[in-house]
Amino acid sequence: MNDKQFDIVVFGATSFVGQILCRYLLERYGVGREVTWAIAGRSEAKLVNLKTDLGQGAADLDIVIADASNEPSLKAMCQQTRVVISTVGPYALYGEPLVKTAVSEGIDYCDLTGEVQWINKMIQRYEAQAKITGARIVHCCGFDSIPSDMGVYFLQQQAKHQFGTACPTVKMRVKAAKGEFSGGTVASIMNVAKEAGSDPKLRKELANPYSLCPPDFRPTRRQHNVKSAEFDEDYGAWTAPFVMGAINTRIVHRSNALQGAAYGQEFGYDEAMLTGKGLKGRAAALGIAGAMGGFFVASAIKPSRWALEKFVLPKPGEGPSHKAQEQGFFDLRFVGMSPKGELIRAKVTGDRDPGYGSTGKMLGEAAMCLAFDIDKTERQPGGFWTPASLFGQKAIDRLIANAGLRFELLEIR
């Protein structure tokens, strides 16, 4: 791998998140310094325009032409790099050829997908080969699911230090967040709803909290799932369903399994949004739950899905302005309970909007971890990993130092 021309290639560099990611890599690491990286996509003209938009510092940035539907071009791209980042979604529609090629070429790969059904297919189809070739595939390296996955990892490390054991029960609550959806994220959500609406088997898979765990990891604990307005005694506030919970919980459970049930064989985990106290908080929780339910029902029905895509939702390539990204933030709270009833609280915060400004930085640091921090040893071989199970504390250190995230221990009692 030492003869590779690049440490990292950003595939889909002209996508909305791809541009944010490239700007971050340029500002943080420059071009041709300690990190060699390139931008890739199918349109040379768009890539040249991106270099111009990035400014004078990008003048020496290399361009690689590759198309998601052309496997020979993907192979040529992968043969030039140690790590490839993919921002080309919806991944269920466009993502498989690059995963297949990365696995075949034995290179490392990360993305920001939140499409559970697609991740499951990729694991089933390519993990055995990845273990042979040494390719390390890490999905969900954006807001879904790094803050949740690394937040649980952080809390559990603190619990082990304080209590001598991990917490068998943890929950995450979104205390506050400010951000917008882009067209790419909406397209991914709509595609999942479309597939699930016509496939009962897929609906059953999506309802399984352990769907991404290895086949030999079969806990019997019934996982709690916040589906409507609920009052949370630990926070003294009402909660509503969290739209990202469906993917984050699956990634956290897979992390637990890949770490040898480090959080416990019957570990329990759930996510929700805090909506406030009293009648106002309850009304807000009911409103959010109702709106989410209505959205997914409408997304699964062809006529209403068309109307949403045509008149309501942002189009792919659209997203929040740079100013809106800078004004965004997120504040996630975690609470764990030890086997003896001891309580531990922690929080994870980010200094940009969760889905874009912050996601771009998290995705970039995930790639840096793959390229420079995690050796391909017997302990970290090829396969399909999660952020926590592969990166561990090294990712937390990078996120704190470079990406505007904070991990804080709040309370132990």
mmCIF file with all atom_site columns, N, CA, C and O in Angstrom, residues 86 90-97 99 109 111 113-125 137 139 192 195 202 205-206 212:
data_model
loop_
_atom_site.group_PDB
_atom_site.id
_atom_site.type_symbol
_atom_site.label_atom_id
_atom_site.label_alt_id
_atom_site.label_comp_id
_atom_site.label_asym_id
_atom_site.label_entity_id
_atom_site.label_seq_id
_atom_site.pdbx_PDB_ins_code
_atom_site.Cartn_x
_atom_site.Cartn_y
_atom_site.Cartn_z
_atom_site.occupancy
_atom_site.B_iso_or_equiv
_atom_site.pdbx_formal_charge
_atom_site.auth_seq_id
_atom_site.auth_comp_id
_atom_site.auth_asym_id
_atom_site.auth_atom_id
_atom_site.pdbx_PDB_model_num
ATOM 1   N N  . SER A 1 86  ? -16.640 7.989   0.074  1.00 0.00 ? 86  SER A N  1
ATOM 2   C CA . SER A 1 86  ? -17.754 8.104   -0.867 1.00 0.00 ? 86  SER A CA 1
ATOM 3   C C  . SER A 1 86  ? -18.847 8.998   -0.297 1.00 0.00 ? 86  SER A C  1
ATOM 4   O O  . SER A 1 86  ? -19.329 8.773   0.814  1.00 0.00 ? 86  SER A O  1
ATOM 5   N N  . PRO A 1 90  ? -28.293 8.382   -3.174 1.00 0.00 ? 90  PRO A N  1
ATOM 6   C CA . PRO A 1 90  ? -28.529 7.325   -2.193 1.00 0.00 ? 90  PRO A CA 1
ATOM 7   C C  . PRO A 1 90  ? -27.650 6.101   -2.471 1.00 0.00 ? 90  PRO A C  1
ATOM 8   O O  . PRO A 1 90  ? -27.547 5.653   -3.600 1.00 0.00 ? 90  PRO A O  1
ATOM 9   N N  . TYR A 1 91  ? -27.070 5.592   -1.424 1.00 0.00 ? 91  TYR A N  1
ATOM 10  C CA . TYR A 1 91  ? -26.115 4.499   -1.575 1.00 0.00 ? 91  TYR A CA 1
ATOM 11  C C  . TYR A 1 91  ? -26.785 3.227   -2.074 1.00 0.00 ? 91  TYR A C  1
ATOM 12  O O  . TYR A 1 91  ? -26.162 2.439   -2.787 1.00 0.00 ? 91  TYR A O  1
ATOM 13  N N  . ALA A 1 92  ? -28.041 3.021   -1.722 1.00 0.00 ? 92  ALA A N  1
ATOM 14  C CA . ALA A 1 92  ? -28.749 1.834   -2.200 1.00 0.00 ? 92  ALA A CA 1
ATOM 15  C C  . ALA A 1 92  ? -28.892 1.852   -3.718 1.00 0.00 ? 92  ALA A C  1
ATOM 16  O O  . ALA A 1 92  ? -29.036 0.793   -4.342 1.00 0.00 ? 92  ALA A O  1
ATOM 17  N N  . LEU A 1 93  ? -28.837 3.031   -4.312 1.00 0.00 ? 93  LEU A N  1
ATOM 18  C CA . LEU A 1 93  ? -28.945 3.149   -5.764 1.00 0.00 ? 93  LEU A CA 1
ATOM 19  C C  . LEU A 1 93  ? -27.588 3.199   -6.445 1.00 0.00 ? 93  LEU A C  1
ATOM 20  O O  . LEU A 1 93  ? -27.420 2.675   -7.548 1.00 0.00 ? 93  LEU A O  1
ATOM 21  N N  . TYR A 1 94  ? -26.602 3.830   -5.816 1.00 0.00 ? 94  TYR A N  1
ATOM 22  C CA . TYR A 1 94  ? -25.336 4.098   -6.505 1.00 0.00 ? 94  TYR A CA 1
ATOM 23  C C  . TYR A 1 94  ? -24.087 3.599   -5.778 1.00 0.00 ? 94  TYR A C  1
ATOM 24  O O  . TYR A 1 94  ? -22.982 3.706   -6.321 1.00 0.00 ? 94  TYR A O  1
ATOM 25  N N  . GLY A 1 95  ? -24.228 3.054   -4.578 1.00 0.00 ? 95  GLY A N  1
ATOM 26  C CA . GLY A 1 95  ? -23.061 2.812   -3.744 1.00 0.00 ? 95  GLY A CA 1
ATOM 27  C C  . GLY A 1 95  ? -22.354 1.484   -3.888 1.00 0.00 ? 95  GLY A C  1
ATOM 28  O O  . GLY A 1 95  ? -21.159 1.380   -3.598 1.00 0.00 ? 95  GLY A O  1
ATOM 29  N N  . GLU A 1 96  ? -23.050 0.440   -4.325 1.00 0.00 ? 96  GLU A N  1
ATOM 30  C CA . GLU A 1 96  ? -22.461 -0.895  -4.282 1.00 0.00 ? 96  GLU A CA 1
ATOM 31  C C  . GLU A 1 96  ? -21.215 -1.068  -5.149 1.00 0.00 ? 96  GLU A C  1
ATOM 32  O O  . GLU A 1 96  ? -20.238 -1.695  -4.695 1.00 0.00 ? 96  GLU A O  1
ATOM 33  N N  . PRO A 1 97  ? -21.160 -0.566  -6.374 1.00 0.00 ? 97  PRO A N  1
ATOM 34  C CA . PRO A 1 97  ? -19.964 -0.811  -7.187 1.00 0.00 ? 97  PRO A CA 1
ATOM 35  C C  . PRO A 1 97  ? -18.661 -0.350  -6.532 1.00 0.00 ? 97  PRO A C  1
ATOM 36  O O  . PRO A 1 97  ? -17.638 -1.030  -6.645 1.00 0.00 ? 97  PRO A O  1
ATOM 37  N N  . VAL A 1 99  ? -18.076 -0.040  -3.192 1.00 0.00 ? 99  VAL A N  1
ATOM 38  C CA . VAL A 1 99  ? -17.785 -0.956  -2.077 1.00 0.00 ? 99  VAL A CA 1
ATOM 39  C C  . VAL A 1 99  ? -17.188 -2.248  -2.618 1.00 0.00 ? 99  VAL A C  1
ATOM 40  O O  . VAL A 1 99  ? -16.166 -2.748  -2.112 1.00 0.00 ? 99  VAL A O  1
ATOM 41  N N  . TYR A 1 109 ? -12.262 2.176   3.098  1.00 0.00 ? 109 TYR A N  1
ATOM 42  C CA . TYR A 1 109 ? -13.411 2.919   2.562  1.00 0.00 ? 109 TYR A CA 1
ATOM 43  C C  . TYR A 1 109 ? -14.240 3.449   3.715  1.00 0.00 ? 109 TYR A C  1
ATOM 44  O O  . TYR A 1 109 ? -14.445 2.759   4.724  1.00 0.00 ? 109 TYR A O  1
ATOM 45  N N  . ASP A 1 111 ? -17.938 6.173   4.420  1.00 0.00 ? 111 ASP A N  1
ATOM 46  C CA . ASP A 1 111 ? -19.002 6.969   3.819  1.00 0.00 ? 111 ASP A CA 1
ATOM 47  C C  . ASP A 1 111 ? -19.879 7.539   4.917  1.00 0.00 ? 111 ASP A C  1
ATOM 48  O O  . ASP A 1 111 ? -19.579 7.417   6.108  1.00 0.00 ? 111 ASP A O  1
ATOM 49  N N  . THR A 1 113 ? -23.448 7.023   4.786  1.00 0.00 ? 113 THR A N  1
ATOM 50  C CA . THR A 1 113 ? -24.776 6.453   4.602  1.00 0.00 ? 113 THR A CA 1
ATOM 51  C C  . THR A 1 113 ? -25.491 6.243   5.931  1.00 0.00 ? 113 THR A C  1
ATOM 52  O O  . THR A 1 113 ? -24.860 6.035   6.971  1.00 0.00 ? 113 THR A O  1
ATOM 53  N N  . GLY A 1 114 ? -26.813 6.287   5.870  1.00 0.00 ? 114 GLY A N  1
ATOM 54  C CA . GLY A 1 114 ? -27.646 5.903   7.005  1.00 0.00 ? 114 GLY A CA 1
ATOM 55  C C  . GLY A 1 114 ? -28.687 4.885   6.572  1.00 0.00 ? 114 GLY A C  1
ATOM 56  O O  . GLY A 1 114 ? -29.713 4.729   7.230  1.00 0.00 ? 114 GLY A O  1
ATOM 57  N N  . GLU A 1 115 ? -28.411 4.188   5.458  1.00 0.00 ? 115 GLU A N  1
ATOM 58  C CA . GLU A 1 115 ? -29.376 3.267   4.860  1.00 0.00 ? 115 GLU A CA 1
ATOM 59  C C  . GLU A 1 115 ? -29.132 1.848   5.380  1.00 0.00 ? 115 GLU A C  1
ATOM 60  O O  . GLU A 1 115 ? -28.304 1.101   4.858  1.00 0.00 ? 115 GLU A O  1
ATOM 61  N N  . VAL A 1 116 ? -29.887 1.487   6.411  1.00 0.00 ? 116 VAL A N  1
ATOM 62  C CA . VAL A 1 116 ? -29.669 0.218   7.114  1.00 0.00 ? 116 VAL A CA 1
ATOM 63  C C  . VAL A 1 116 ? -29.750 -0.967  6.170  1.00 0.00 ? 116 VAL A C  1
ATOM 64  O O  . VAL A 1 116 ? -28.919 -1.891  6.225  1.00 0.00 ? 116 VAL A O  1
ATOM 65  N N  . GLN A 1 117 ? -30.768 -0.976  5.326  1.00 0.00 ? 117 GLN A N  1
ATOM 66  C CA . GLN A 1 117 ? -30.988 -2.135  4.463  1.00 0.00 ? 117 GLN A CA 1
ATOM 67  C C  . GLN A 1 117 ? -29.824 -2.331  3.497  1.00 0.00 ? 117 GLN A C  1
ATOM 68  O O  . GLN A 1 117 ? -29.436 -3.465  3.190  1.00 0.00 ? 117 GLN A O  1
ATOM 69  N N  . TRP A 1 118 ? -29.235 -1.228  3.032  1.00 0.00 ? 118 TRP A N  1
ATOM 70  C CA . TRP A 1 118 ? -28.112 -1.328  2.106  1.00 0.00 ? 118 TRP A CA 1
ATOM 71  C C  . TRP A 1 118 ? -26.841 -1.793  2.822  1.00 0.00 ? 118 TRP A C  1
ATOM 72  O O  . TRP A 1 118 ? -26.098 -2.636  2.306  1.00 0.00 ? 118 TRP A O  1
ATOM 73  N N  . ILE A 1 119 ? -26.605 -1.265  3.998  1.00 0.00 ? 119 ILE A N  1
ATOM 74  C CA . ILE A 1 119 ? -25.441 -1.699  4.779  1.00 0.00 ? 119 ILE A CA 1
ATOM 75  C C  . ILE A 1 119 ? -25.492 -3.208  5.009  1.00 0.00 ? 119 ILE A C  1
ATOM 76  O O  . ILE A 1 119 ? -24.493 -3.916  4.861  1.00 0.00 ? 119 ILE A O  1
ATOM 77  N N  . ASN A 1 120 ? -26.669 -3.697  5.355  1.00 0.00 ? 120 ASN A N  1
ATOM 78  C CA . ASN A 1 120 ? -26.837 -5.133  5.615  1.00 0.00 ? 120 ASN A CA 1
ATOM 79  C C  . ASN A 1 120 ? -26.496 -5.954  4.370  1.00 0.00 ? 120 ASN A C  1
ATOM 80  O O  . ASN A 1 120 ? -25.817 -6.997  4.454  1.00 0.00 ? 120 ASN A O  1
ATOM 81  N N  . LYS A 1 121 ? -26.949 -5.481  3.214  1.00 0.00 ? 121 LYS A N  1
ATOM 82  C CA . LYS A 1 121 ? -26.642 -6.186  1.966  1.00 0.00 ? 121 LYS A CA 1
ATOM 83  C C  . LYS A 1 121 ? -25.142 -6.197  1.703  1.00 0.00 ? 121 LYS A C  1
ATOM 84  O O  . LYS A 1 121 ? -24.582 -7.207  1.268  1.00 0.00 ? 121 LYS A O  1
ATOM 85  N N  . MET A 1 122 ? -24.483 -5.060  1.942  1.00 0.00 ? 122 MET A N  1
ATOM 86  C CA . MET A 1 122 ? -23.048 -4.992  1.682  1.00 0.00 ? 122 MET A CA 1
ATOM 87  C C  . MET A 1 122 ? -22.275 -5.942  2.602  1.00 0.00 ? 122 MET A C  1
ATOM 88  O O  . MET A 1 122 ? -21.318 -6.605  2.174  1.00 0.00 ? 122 MET A O  1
ATOM 89  N N  . ILE A 1 123 ? -22.681 -6.010  3.865  1.00 0.00 ? 123 ILE A N  1
ATOM 90  C CA . ILE A 1 123 ? -22.030 -6.923  4.801  1.00 0.00 ? 123 ILE A CA 1
ATOM 91  C C  . ILE A 1 123 ? -22.197 -8.359  4.338  1.00 0.00 ? 123 ILE A C  1
ATOM 92  O O  . ILE A 1 123 ? -21.234 -9.143  4.304  1.00 0.00 ? 123 ILE A O  1
ATOM 93  N N  . GLN A 1 124 ? -23.411 -8.723  3.965  1.00 0.00 ? 124 GLN A N  1
ATOM 94  C CA . GLN A 1 124 ? -23.674 -10.094 3.530  1.00 0.00 ? 124 GLN A CA 1
ATOM 95  C C  . GLN A 1 124 ? -22.907 -10.459 2.266  1.00 0.00 ? 124 GLN A C  1
ATOM 96  O O  . GLN A 1 124 ? -22.432 -11.595 2.127  1.00 0.00 ? 124 GLN A O  1
ATOM 97  N N  . ARG A 1 125 ? -22.779 -9.507  1.364  1.00 0.00 ? 125 ARG A N  1
ATOM 98  C CA . ARG A 1 125 ? -22.175 -9.822  0.067  1.00 0.00 ? 125 ARG A CA 1
ATOM 99  C C  . ARG A 1 125 ? -20.646 -9.745  0.059  1.00 0.00 ? 125 ARG A C  1
ATOM 100 O O  . ARG A 1 125 ? -19.997 -10.460 -0.690 1.00 0.00 ? 125 ARG A O  1
ATOM 101 N N  . ILE A 1 137 ? -14.025 -1.489  5.749  1.00 0.00 ? 137 ILE A N  1
ATOM 102 C CA . ILE A 1 137 ? -15.170 -0.712  5.299  1.00 0.00 ? 137 ILE A CA 1
ATOM 103 C C  . ILE A 1 137 ? -15.868 -0.143  6.538  1.00 0.00 ? 137 ILE A C  1
ATOM 104 O O  . ILE A 1 137 ? -16.268 -0.901  7.432  1.00 0.00 ? 137 ILE A O  1
ATOM 105 N N  . HIS A 1 139 ? -18.999 2.276   7.370  1.00 0.00 ? 139 HIS A N  1
ATOM 106 C CA . HIS A 1 139 ? -20.153 3.092   7.009  1.00 0.00 ? 139 HIS A CA 1
ATOM 107 C C  . HIS A 1 139 ? -20.481 4.061   8.162  1.00 0.00 ? 139 HIS A C  1
ATOM 108 O O  . HIS A 1 139 ? -19.935 3.971   9.255  1.00 0.00 ? 139 HIS A O  1
ATOM 109 N N  . VAL A 1 192 ? -35.519 4.593   1.112  1.00 0.00 ? 192 VAL A N  1
ATOM 110 C CA . VAL A 1 192 ? -35.773 3.560   2.126  1.00 0.00 ? 192 VAL A CA 1
ATOM 111 C C  . VAL A 1 192 ? -37.276 3.353   2.312  1.00 0.00 ? 192 VAL A C  1
ATOM 112 O O  . VAL A 1 192 ? -37.765 2.216   2.352  1.00 0.00 ? 192 VAL A O  1
ATOM 113 N N  . GLU A 1 195 ? -38.731 1.460   -0.690 1.00 0.00 ? 195 GLU A N  1
ATOM 114 C CA . GLU A 1 195 ? -38.424 0.027   -0.673 1.00 0.00 ? 195 GLU A CA 1
ATOM 115 C C  . GLU A 1 195 ? -39.231 -0.699  0.389  1.00 0.00 ? 195 GLU A C  1
ATOM 116 O O  . GLU A 1 195 ? -39.784 -1.774  0.148  1.00 0.00 ? 195 GLU A O  1
ATOM 117 N N  . LEU A 1 202 ? -38.417 -6.582  4.129  1.00 0.00 ? 202 LEU A N  1
ATOM 118 C CA . LEU A 1 202 ? -37.564 -5.456  4.473  1.00 0.00 ? 202 LEU A CA 1
ATOM 119 C C  . LEU A 1 202 ? -38.098 -4.716  5.690  1.00 0.00 ? 202 LEU A C  1
ATOM 120 O O  . LEU A 1 202 ? -37.330 -4.298  6.564  1.00 0.00 ? 202 LEU A O  1
ATOM 121 N N  . GLU A 1 205 ? -37.000 -6.553  8.631  1.00 0.00 ? 205 GLU A N  1
ATOM 122 C CA . GLU A 1 205 ? -35.565 -6.337  8.854  1.00 0.00 ? 205 GLU A CA 1
ATOM 123 C C  . GLU A 1 205 ? -35.313 -4.991  9.515  1.00 0.00 ? 205 GLU A C  1
ATOM 124 O O  . GLU A 1 205 ? -34.521 -4.869  10.455 1.00 0.00 ? 205 GLU A O  1
ATOM 125 N N  . LEU A 1 206 ? -35.990 -3.953  9.017  1.00 0.00 ? 206 LEU A N  1
ATOM 126 C CA . LEU A 1 206 ? -35.794 -2.615  9.558  1.00 0.00 ? 206 LEU A CA 1
ATOM 127 C C  . LEU A 1 206 ? -36.275 -2.505  11.003 1.00 0.00 ? 206 LEU A C  1
ATOM 128 O O  . LEU A 1 206 ? -35.822 -1.626  11.745 1.00 0.00 ? 206 LEU A O  1
ATOM 129 N N  . LEU A 1 212 ? -27.894 -5.467  12.065 1.00 0.00 ? 212 LEU A N  1
ATOM 130 C CA . LEU A 1 212 ? -26.535 -5.307  11.556 1.00 0.00 ? 212 LEU A CA 1
ATOM 131 C C  . LEU A 1 212 ? -25.501 -6.095  12.356 1.00 0.00 ? 212 LEU A C  1
ATOM 132 O O  . LEU A 1 212 ? -24.315 -6.057  12.040 1.00 0.00 ? 212 LEU A O  1
#
